[in-house]
PDB file of C-alpha atoms in Angstrom:
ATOM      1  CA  UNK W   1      -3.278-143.672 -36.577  1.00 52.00           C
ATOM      2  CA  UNK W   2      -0.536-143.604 -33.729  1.00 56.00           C
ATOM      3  CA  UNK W   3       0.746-140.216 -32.364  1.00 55.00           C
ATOM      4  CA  UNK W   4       4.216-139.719 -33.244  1.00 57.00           C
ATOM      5  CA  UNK W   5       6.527-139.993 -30.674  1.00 55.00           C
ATOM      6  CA  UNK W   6       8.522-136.793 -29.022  1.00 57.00           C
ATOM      7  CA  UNK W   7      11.956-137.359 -28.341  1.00 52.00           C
ATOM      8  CA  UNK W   8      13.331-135.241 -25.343  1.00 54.00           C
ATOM      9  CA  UNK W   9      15.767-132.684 -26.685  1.00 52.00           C
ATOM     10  CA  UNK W  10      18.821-132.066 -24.267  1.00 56.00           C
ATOM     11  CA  UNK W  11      18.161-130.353 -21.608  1.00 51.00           C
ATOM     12  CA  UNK W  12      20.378-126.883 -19.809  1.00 57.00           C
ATOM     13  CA  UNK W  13      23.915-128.020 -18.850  1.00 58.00           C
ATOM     14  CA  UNK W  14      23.693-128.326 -15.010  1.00 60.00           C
ATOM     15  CA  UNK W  15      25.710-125.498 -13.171  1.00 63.00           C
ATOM     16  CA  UNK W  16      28.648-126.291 -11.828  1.00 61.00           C
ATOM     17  CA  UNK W  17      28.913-126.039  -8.096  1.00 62.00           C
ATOM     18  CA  UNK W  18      30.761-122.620  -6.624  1.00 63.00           C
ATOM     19  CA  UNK W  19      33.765-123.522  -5.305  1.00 58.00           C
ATOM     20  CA  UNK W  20      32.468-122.902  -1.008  1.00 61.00           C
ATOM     21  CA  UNK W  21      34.492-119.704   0.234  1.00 63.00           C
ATOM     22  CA  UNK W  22      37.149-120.189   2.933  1.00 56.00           C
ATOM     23  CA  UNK W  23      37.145-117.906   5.383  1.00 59.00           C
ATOM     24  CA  UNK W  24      40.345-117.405   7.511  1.00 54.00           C
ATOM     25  CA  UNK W  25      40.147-116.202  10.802  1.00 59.00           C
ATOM     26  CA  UNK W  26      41.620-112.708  11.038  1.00 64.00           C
ATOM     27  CA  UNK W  27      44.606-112.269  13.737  1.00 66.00           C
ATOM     28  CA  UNK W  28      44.069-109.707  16.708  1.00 59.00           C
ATOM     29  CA  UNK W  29      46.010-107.148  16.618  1.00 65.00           C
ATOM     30  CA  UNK W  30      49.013-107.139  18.833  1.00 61.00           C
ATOM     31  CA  UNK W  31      47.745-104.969  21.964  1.00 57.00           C
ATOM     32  CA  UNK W  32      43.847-104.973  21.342  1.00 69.00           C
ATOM     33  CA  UNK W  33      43.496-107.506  24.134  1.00 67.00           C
ATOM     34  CA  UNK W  34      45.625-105.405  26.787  1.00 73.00           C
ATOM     35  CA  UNK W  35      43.049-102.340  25.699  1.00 80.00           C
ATOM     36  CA  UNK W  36      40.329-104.218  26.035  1.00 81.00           C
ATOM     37  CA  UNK W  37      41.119-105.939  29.542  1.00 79.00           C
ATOM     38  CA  UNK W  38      41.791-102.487  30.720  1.00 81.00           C
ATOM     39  CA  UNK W  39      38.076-101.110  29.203  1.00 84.00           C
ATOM     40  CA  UNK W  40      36.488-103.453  30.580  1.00 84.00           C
ATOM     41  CA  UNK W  41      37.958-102.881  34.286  1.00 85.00           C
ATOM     42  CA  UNK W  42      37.171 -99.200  33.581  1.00 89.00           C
ATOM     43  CA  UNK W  43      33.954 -99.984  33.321  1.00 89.00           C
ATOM     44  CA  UNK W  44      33.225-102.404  35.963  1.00 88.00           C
ATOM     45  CA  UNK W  45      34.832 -99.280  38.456  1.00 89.00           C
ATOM     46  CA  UNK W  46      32.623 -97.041  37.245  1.00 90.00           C
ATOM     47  CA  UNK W  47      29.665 -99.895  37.688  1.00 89.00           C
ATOM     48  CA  UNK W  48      30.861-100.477  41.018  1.00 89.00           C
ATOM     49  CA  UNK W  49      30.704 -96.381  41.755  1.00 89.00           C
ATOM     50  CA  UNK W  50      27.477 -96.001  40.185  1.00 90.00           C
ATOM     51  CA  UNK W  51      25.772 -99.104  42.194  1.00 86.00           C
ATOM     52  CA  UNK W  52      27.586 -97.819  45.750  1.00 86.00           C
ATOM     53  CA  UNK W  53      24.389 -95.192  45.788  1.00 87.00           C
ATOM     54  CA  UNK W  54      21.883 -97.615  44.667  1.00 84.00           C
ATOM     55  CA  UNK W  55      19.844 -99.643  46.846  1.00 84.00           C
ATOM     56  CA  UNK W  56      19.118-101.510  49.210  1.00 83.00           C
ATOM     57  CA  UNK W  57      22.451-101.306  50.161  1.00 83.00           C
ATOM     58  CA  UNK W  58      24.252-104.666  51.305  1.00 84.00           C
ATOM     59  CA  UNK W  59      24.983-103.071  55.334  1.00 87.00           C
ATOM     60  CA  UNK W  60      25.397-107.137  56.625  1.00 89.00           C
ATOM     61  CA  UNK W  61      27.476-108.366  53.702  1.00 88.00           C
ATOM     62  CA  UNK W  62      29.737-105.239  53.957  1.00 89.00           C
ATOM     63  CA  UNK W  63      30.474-105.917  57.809  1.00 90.00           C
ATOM     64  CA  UNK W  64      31.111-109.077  57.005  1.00 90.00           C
ATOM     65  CA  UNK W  65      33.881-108.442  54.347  1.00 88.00           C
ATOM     66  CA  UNK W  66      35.294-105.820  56.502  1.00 90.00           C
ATOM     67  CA  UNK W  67      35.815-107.852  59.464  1.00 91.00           C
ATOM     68  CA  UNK W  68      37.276-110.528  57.249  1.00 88.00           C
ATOM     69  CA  UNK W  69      39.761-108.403  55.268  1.00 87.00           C
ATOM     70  CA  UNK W  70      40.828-106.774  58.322  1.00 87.00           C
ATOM     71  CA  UNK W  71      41.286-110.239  60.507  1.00 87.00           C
ATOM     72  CA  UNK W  72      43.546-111.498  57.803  1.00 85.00           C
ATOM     73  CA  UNK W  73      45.652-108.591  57.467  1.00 86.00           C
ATOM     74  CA  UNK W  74      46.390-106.462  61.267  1.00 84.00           C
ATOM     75  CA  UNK W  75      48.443-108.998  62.766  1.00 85.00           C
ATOM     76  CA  UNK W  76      50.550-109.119  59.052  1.00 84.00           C
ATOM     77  CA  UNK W  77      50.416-105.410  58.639  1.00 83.00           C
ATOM     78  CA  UNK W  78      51.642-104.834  62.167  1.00 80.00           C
ATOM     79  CA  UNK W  79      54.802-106.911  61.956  1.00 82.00           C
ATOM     80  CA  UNK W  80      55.846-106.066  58.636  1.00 82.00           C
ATOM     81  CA  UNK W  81      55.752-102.232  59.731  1.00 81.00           C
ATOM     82  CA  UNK W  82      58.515-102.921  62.481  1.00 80.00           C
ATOM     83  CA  UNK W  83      61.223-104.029  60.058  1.00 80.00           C
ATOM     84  CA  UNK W  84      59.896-101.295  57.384  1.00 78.00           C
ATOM     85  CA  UNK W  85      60.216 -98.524  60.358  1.00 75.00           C
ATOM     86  CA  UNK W  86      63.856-100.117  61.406  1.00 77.00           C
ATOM     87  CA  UNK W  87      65.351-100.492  58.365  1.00 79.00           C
ATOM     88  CA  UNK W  88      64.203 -96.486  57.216  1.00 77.00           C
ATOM     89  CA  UNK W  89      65.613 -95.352  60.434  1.00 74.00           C
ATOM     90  CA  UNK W  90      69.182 -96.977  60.184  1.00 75.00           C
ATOM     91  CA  UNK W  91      68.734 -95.979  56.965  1.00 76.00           C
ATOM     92  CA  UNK W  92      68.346 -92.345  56.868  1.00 74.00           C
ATOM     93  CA  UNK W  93      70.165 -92.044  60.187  1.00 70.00           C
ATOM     94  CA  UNK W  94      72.858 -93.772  58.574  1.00 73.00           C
ATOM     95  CA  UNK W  95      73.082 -90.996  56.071  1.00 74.00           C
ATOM     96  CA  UNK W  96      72.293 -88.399  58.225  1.00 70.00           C
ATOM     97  CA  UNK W  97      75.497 -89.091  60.222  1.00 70.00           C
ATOM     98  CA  UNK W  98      77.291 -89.091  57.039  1.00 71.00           C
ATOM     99  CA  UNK W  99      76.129 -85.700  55.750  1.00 68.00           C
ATOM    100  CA  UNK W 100      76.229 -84.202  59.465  1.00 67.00           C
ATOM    101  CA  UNK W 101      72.194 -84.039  59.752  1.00 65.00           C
ATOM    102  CA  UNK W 102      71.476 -86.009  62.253  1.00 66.00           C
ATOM    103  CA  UNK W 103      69.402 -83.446  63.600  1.00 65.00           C
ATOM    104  CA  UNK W 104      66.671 -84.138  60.901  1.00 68.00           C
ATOM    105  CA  UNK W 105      66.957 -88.000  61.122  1.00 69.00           C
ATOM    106  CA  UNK W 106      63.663 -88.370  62.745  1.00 69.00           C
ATOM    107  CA  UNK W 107      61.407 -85.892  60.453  1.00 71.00           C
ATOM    108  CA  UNK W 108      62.981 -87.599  57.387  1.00 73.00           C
ATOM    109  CA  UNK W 109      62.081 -91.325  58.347  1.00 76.00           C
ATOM    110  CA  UNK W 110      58.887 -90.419  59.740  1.00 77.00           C
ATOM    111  CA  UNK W 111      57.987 -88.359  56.781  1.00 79.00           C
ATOM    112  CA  UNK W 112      59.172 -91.060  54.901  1.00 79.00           C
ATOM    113  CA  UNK W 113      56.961 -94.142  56.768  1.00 81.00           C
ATOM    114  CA  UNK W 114      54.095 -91.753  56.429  1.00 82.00           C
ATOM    115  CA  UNK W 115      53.868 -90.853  53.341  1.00 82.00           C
ATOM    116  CA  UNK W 116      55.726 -93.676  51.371  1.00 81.00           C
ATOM    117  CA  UNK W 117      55.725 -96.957  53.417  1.00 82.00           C
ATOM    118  CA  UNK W 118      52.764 -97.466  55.094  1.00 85.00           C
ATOM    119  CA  UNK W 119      50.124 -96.964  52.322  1.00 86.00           C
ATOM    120  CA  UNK W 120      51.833 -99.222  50.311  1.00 84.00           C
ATOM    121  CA  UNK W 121      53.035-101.855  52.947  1.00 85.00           C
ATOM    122  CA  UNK W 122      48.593-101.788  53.556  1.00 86.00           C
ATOM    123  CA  UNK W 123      47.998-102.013  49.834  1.00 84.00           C
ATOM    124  CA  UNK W 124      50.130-105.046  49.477  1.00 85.00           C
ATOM    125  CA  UNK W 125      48.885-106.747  52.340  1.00 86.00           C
ATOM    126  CA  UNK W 126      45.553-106.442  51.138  1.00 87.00           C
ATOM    127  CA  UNK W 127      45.895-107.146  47.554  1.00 85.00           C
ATOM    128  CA  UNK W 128      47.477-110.479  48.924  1.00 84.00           C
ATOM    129  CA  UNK W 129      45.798-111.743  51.422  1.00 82.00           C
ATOM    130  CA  UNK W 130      42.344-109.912  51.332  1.00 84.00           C
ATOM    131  CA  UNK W 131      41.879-109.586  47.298  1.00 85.00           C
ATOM    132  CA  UNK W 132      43.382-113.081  46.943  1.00 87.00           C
ATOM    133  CA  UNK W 133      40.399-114.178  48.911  1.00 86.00           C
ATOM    134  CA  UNK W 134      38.060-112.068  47.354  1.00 87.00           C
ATOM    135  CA  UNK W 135      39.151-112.965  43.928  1.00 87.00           C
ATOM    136  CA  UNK W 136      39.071-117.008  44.284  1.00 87.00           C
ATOM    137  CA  UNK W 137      35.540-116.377  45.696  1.00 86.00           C
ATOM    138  CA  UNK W 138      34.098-114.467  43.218  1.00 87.00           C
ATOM    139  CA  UNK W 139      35.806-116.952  40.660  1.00 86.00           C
ATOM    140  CA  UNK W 140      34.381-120.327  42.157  1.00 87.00           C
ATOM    141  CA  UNK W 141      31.017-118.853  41.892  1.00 85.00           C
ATOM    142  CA  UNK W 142      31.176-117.717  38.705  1.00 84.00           C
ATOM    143  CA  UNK W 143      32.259-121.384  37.375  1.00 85.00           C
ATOM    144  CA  UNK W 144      29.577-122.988  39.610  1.00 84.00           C
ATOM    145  CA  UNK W 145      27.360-120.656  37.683  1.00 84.00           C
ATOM    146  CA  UNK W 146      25.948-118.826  40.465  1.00 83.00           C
ATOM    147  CA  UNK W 147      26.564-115.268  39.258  1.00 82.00           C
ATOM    148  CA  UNK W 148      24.659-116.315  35.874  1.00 82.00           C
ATOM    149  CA  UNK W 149      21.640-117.314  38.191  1.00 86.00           C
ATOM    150  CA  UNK W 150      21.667-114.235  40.303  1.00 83.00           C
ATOM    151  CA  UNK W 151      21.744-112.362  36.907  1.00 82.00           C
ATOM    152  CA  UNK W 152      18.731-114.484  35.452  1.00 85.00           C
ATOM    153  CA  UNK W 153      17.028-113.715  38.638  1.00 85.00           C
ATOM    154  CA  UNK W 154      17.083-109.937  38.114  1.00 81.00           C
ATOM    155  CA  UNK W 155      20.081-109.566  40.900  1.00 82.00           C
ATOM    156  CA  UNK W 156      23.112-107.566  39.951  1.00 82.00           C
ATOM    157  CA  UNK W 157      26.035-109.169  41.220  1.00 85.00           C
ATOM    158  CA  UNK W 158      28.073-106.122  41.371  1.00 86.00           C
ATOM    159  CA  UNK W 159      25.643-104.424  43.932  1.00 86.00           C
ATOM    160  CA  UNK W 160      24.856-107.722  45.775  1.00 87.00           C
ATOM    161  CA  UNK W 161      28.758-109.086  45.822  1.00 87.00           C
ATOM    162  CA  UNK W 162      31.742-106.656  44.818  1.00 89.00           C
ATOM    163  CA  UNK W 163      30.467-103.303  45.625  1.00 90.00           C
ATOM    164  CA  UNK W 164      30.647-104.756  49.658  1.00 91.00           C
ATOM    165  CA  UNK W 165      34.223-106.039  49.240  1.00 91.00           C
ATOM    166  CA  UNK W 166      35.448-103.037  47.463  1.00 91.00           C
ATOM    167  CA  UNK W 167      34.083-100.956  50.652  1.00 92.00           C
ATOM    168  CA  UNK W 168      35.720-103.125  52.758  1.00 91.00           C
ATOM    169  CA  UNK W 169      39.083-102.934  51.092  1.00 91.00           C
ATOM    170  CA  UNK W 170      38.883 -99.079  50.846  1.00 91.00           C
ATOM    171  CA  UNK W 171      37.265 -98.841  54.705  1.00 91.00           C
ATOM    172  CA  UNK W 172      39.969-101.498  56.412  1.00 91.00           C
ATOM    173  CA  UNK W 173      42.935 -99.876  54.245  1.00 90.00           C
ATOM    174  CA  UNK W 174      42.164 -96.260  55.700  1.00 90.00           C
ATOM    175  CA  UNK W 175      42.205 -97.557  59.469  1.00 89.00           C
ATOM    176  CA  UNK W 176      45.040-100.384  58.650  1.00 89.00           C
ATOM    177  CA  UNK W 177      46.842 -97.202  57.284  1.00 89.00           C
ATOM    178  CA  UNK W 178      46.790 -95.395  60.854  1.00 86.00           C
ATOM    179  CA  UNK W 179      47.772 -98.239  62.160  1.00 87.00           C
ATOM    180  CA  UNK W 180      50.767 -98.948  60.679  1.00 86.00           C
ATOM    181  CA  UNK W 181      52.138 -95.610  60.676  1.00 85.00           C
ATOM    182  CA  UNK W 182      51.810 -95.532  64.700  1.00 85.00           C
ATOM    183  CA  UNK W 183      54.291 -98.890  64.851  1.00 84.00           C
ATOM    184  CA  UNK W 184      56.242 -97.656  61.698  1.00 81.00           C
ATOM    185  CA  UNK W 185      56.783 -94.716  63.854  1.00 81.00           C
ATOM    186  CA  UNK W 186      57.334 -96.403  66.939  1.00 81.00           C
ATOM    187  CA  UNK W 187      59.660 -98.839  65.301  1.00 78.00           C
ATOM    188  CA  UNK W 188      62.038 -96.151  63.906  1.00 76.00           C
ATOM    189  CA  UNK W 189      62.042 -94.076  66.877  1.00 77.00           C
ATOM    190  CA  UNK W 190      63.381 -97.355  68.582  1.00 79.00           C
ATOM    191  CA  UNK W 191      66.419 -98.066  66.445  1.00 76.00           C
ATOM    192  CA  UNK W 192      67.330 -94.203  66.049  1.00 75.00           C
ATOM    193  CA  UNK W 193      67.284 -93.590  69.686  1.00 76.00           C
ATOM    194  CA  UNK W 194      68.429 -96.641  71.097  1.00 77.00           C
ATOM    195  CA  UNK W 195      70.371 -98.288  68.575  1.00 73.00           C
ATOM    196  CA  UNK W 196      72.058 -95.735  67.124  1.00 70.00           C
ATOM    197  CA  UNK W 197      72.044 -93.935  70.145  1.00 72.00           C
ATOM    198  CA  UNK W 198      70.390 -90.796  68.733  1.00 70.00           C
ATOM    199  CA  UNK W 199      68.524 -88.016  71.285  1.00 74.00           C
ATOM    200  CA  UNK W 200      64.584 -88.416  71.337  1.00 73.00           C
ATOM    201  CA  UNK W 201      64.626 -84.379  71.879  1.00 74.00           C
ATOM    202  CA  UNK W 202      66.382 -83.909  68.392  1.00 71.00           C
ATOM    203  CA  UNK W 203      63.589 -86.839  66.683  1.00 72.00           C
ATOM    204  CA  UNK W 204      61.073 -85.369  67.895  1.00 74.00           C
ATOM    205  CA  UNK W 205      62.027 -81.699  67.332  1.00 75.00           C
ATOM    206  CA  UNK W 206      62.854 -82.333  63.642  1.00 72.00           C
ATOM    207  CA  UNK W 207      59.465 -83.924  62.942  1.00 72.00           C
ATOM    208  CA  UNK W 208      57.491 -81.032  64.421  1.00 72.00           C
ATOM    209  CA  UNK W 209      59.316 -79.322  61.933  1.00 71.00           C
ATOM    210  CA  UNK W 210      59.509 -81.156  58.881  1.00 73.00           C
ATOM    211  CA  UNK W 211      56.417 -82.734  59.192  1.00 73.00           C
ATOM    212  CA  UNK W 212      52.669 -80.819  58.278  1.00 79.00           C
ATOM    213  CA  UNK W 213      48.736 -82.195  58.017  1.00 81.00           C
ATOM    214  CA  UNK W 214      48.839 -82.795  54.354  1.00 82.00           C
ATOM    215  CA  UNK W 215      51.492 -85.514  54.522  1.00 82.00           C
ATOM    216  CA  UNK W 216      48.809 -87.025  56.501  1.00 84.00           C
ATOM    217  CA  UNK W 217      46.106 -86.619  54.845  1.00 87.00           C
ATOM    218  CA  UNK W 218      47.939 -87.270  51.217  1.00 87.00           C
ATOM    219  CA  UNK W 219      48.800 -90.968  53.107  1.00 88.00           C
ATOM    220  CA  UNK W 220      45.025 -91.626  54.157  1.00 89.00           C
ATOM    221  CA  UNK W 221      44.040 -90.286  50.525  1.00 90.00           C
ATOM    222  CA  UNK W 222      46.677 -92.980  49.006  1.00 90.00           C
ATOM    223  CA  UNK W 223      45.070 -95.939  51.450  1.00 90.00           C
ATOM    224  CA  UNK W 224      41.522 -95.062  49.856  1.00 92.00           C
ATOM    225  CA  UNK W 225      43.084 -95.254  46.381  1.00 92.00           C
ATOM    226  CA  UNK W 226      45.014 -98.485  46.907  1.00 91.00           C
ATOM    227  CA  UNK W 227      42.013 -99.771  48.308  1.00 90.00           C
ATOM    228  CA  UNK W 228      39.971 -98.986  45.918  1.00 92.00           C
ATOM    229  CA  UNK W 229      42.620-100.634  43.105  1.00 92.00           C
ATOM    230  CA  UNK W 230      42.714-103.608  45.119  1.00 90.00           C
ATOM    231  CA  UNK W 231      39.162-104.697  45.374  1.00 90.00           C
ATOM    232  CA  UNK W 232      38.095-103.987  41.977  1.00 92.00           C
ATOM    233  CA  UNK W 233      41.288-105.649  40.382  1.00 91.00           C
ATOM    234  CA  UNK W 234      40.240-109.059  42.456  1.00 90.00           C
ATOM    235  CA  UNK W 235      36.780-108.557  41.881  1.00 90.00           C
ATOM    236  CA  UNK W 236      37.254-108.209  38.004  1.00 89.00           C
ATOM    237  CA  UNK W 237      39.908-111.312  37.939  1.00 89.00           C
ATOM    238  CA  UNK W 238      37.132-113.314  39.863  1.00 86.00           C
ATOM    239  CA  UNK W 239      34.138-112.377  37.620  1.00 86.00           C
ATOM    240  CA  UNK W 240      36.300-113.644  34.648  1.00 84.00           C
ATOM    241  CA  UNK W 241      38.480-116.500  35.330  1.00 83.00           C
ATOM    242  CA  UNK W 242      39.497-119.156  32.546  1.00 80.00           C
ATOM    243  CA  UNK W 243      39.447-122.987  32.098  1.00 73.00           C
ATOM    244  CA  UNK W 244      37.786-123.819  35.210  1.00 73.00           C
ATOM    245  CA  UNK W 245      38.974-124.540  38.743  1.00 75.00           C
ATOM    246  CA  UNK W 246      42.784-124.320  37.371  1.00 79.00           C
ATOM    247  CA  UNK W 247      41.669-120.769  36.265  1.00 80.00           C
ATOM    248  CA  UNK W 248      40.447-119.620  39.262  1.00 83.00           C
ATOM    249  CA  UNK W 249      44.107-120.239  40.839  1.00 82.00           C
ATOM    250  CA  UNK W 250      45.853-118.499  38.084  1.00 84.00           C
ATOM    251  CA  UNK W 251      43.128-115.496  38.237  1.00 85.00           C
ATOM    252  CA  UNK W 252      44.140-114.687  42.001  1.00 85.00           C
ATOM    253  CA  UNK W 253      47.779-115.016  41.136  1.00 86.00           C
ATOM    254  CA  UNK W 254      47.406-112.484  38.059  1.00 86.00           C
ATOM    255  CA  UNK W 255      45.286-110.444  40.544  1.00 87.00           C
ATOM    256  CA  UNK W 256      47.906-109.842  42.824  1.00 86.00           C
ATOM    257  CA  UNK W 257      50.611-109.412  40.257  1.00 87.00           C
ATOM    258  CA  UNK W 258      48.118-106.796  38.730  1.00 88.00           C
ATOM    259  CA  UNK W 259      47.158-104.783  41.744  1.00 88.00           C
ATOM    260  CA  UNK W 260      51.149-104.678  42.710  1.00 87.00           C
ATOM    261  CA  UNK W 261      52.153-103.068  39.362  1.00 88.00           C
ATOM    262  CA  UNK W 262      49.194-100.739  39.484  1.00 89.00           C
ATOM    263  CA  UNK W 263      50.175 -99.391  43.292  1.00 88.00           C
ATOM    264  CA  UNK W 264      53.697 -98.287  41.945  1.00 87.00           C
ATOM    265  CA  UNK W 265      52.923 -97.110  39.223  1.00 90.00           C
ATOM    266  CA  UNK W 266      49.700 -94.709  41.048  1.00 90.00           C
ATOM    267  CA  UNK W 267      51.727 -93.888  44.064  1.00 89.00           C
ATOM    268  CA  UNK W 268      54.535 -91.885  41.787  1.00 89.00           C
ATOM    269  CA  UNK W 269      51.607 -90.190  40.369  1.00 90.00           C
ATOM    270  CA  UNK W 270      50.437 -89.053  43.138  1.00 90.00           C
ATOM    271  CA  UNK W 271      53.072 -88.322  44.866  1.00 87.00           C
ATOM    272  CA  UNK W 272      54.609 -86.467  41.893  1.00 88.00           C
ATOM    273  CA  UNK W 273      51.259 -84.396  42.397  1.00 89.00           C
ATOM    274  CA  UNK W 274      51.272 -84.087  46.084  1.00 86.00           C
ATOM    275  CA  UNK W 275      54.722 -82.416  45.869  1.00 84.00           C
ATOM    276  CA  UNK W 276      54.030 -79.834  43.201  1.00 86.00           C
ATOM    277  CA  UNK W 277      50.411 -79.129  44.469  1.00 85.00           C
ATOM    278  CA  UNK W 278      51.479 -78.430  48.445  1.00 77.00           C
ATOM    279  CA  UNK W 279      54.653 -76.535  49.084  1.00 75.00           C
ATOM    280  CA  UNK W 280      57.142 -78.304  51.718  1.00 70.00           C
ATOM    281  CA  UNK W 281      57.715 -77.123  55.469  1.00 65.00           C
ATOM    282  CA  UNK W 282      60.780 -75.228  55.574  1.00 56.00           C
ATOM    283  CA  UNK W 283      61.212 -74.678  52.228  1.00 55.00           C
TER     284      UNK W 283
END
């Protein structure tokens, strides 16, 4: 007697496959990228302040980069001061004439190469010639990988590489500063006496009393400051440059273009802050 024979029944309806979810990417939001440049150079200042103190401390490596930035930027500094110097002079002795002060023509151009000029005309020079170098550096080692290798072997670049330029730039901006207010000086005192045939009794007389310590010490204080800017603006453009050798190029020239609109816009502050926090000779 034969078993009877099972017929399958029909088995579950297979599941249809879920439809696979599309994701679409989300847009930034306009200005998040500006913010978070800006963090992010924050925080590789403070980095660089924190790892100043730490050692060893890179002595050879900063004498190097000092001697460097300031070889590439004296002789520049020096002979763009003349024409600053000149043209302030003829400027304000220019006006003096006009308003009948030309008693006060020296104090005022001095005052204002001091104070104004020559930070800014030592900034500049070393945001382009000094940080430019810095920056395209800092950049071809970081897309030849060697800043990833120094990292892997337990060696922070920012105390090893930037924390020596940014001492330079701050070190060779402070004595480039002096510098360039002596010829600024020198310059103007030149065209006021002899070109516009002005007295040197009366130029010097009306700096001795228009002029005071602070203005020199606010100019040195700027110098620092601009310095300071300077190096870490090239040093963060080098650590993060952007399709290769081509991006190293257009990370020095955004450097410079960076450092330049941050000088302005810090020297109003602190001038703006210099002027309401120390009262004026003579006033």
């Amino acid at each position: 007697m034969t078993a009877p024979v099972r017929v399958p029944g029909p088995g579950p309806e297979p599941t249809p496959p879920r439809p696979e979810r599309v994701t679409v990417p989300r847009r930034p939001i306009p200005g998040t990228g500006a913010l978070r440049e800006t963090g992010q150079l924050m925080t590789l200042a403070a980095t660089t302040v924190r790892d100043t103190f730490r050692r060893p401390f890179q002595m050879r490596e900063l004498i190097e980069q000092f001697w460097f930035v300031a070889s590439v930027t004296i002789l520049p500094a020096a002979l763009v001061s003349i024409p600053f110097g000149a043209v302030i002079a003829l400027q304000v002795g220019s006006l003096a004439q006009q308003l009948g002060a030309q008693s006060f023509t020296g104090g005022a151009s001095v005052l204002a190469v001091i104070q104004q000029a020559s930070p800014l005309i030592v900034a500049l020079l070393i945001a382009g010639a000094g940080g430019s170098a810095i920056c395209a550096d800092l950049g071809s080692r970081k897309i030849r990988e060697e800043l990833d290798a120094m990292e892997v072997m337990g060696v922070s670049p920012v105390q090893r590489l930037i924390v020596p330029r940014v001492l330079a730039t701050m070190l060779v901006a402070v004595f480039l500063n002096g510098v360039v207010s002596v010829v600024g000086t020198a310059g103007g005192y030149f065209f006021n006496v002899i070109v516009q045939h002005g007295t040197p009794g009366a130029y010097l007389s009306s700096f001795s009393a228009l002029a005071q310590l602070p203005d020199l010490y606010i100019s040195e204080i700027k110098a620092v400051i601009f310095g300071f800017i300077a190096g870490i603006v090239a040093a963060y453009r080098g650590l993060h440059p952007k399709g290769g050798p081509k991006g190293v190029g257009d990370a020095v020239n955004q450097s410079v273009v960076i450092t330049f609109l941050l000088l302005f816009l810090v020297n109003v502050v602190l001038t703006a802050i210099y002027l309401q926090l120390v009262p004026q000779k003579g006033a």
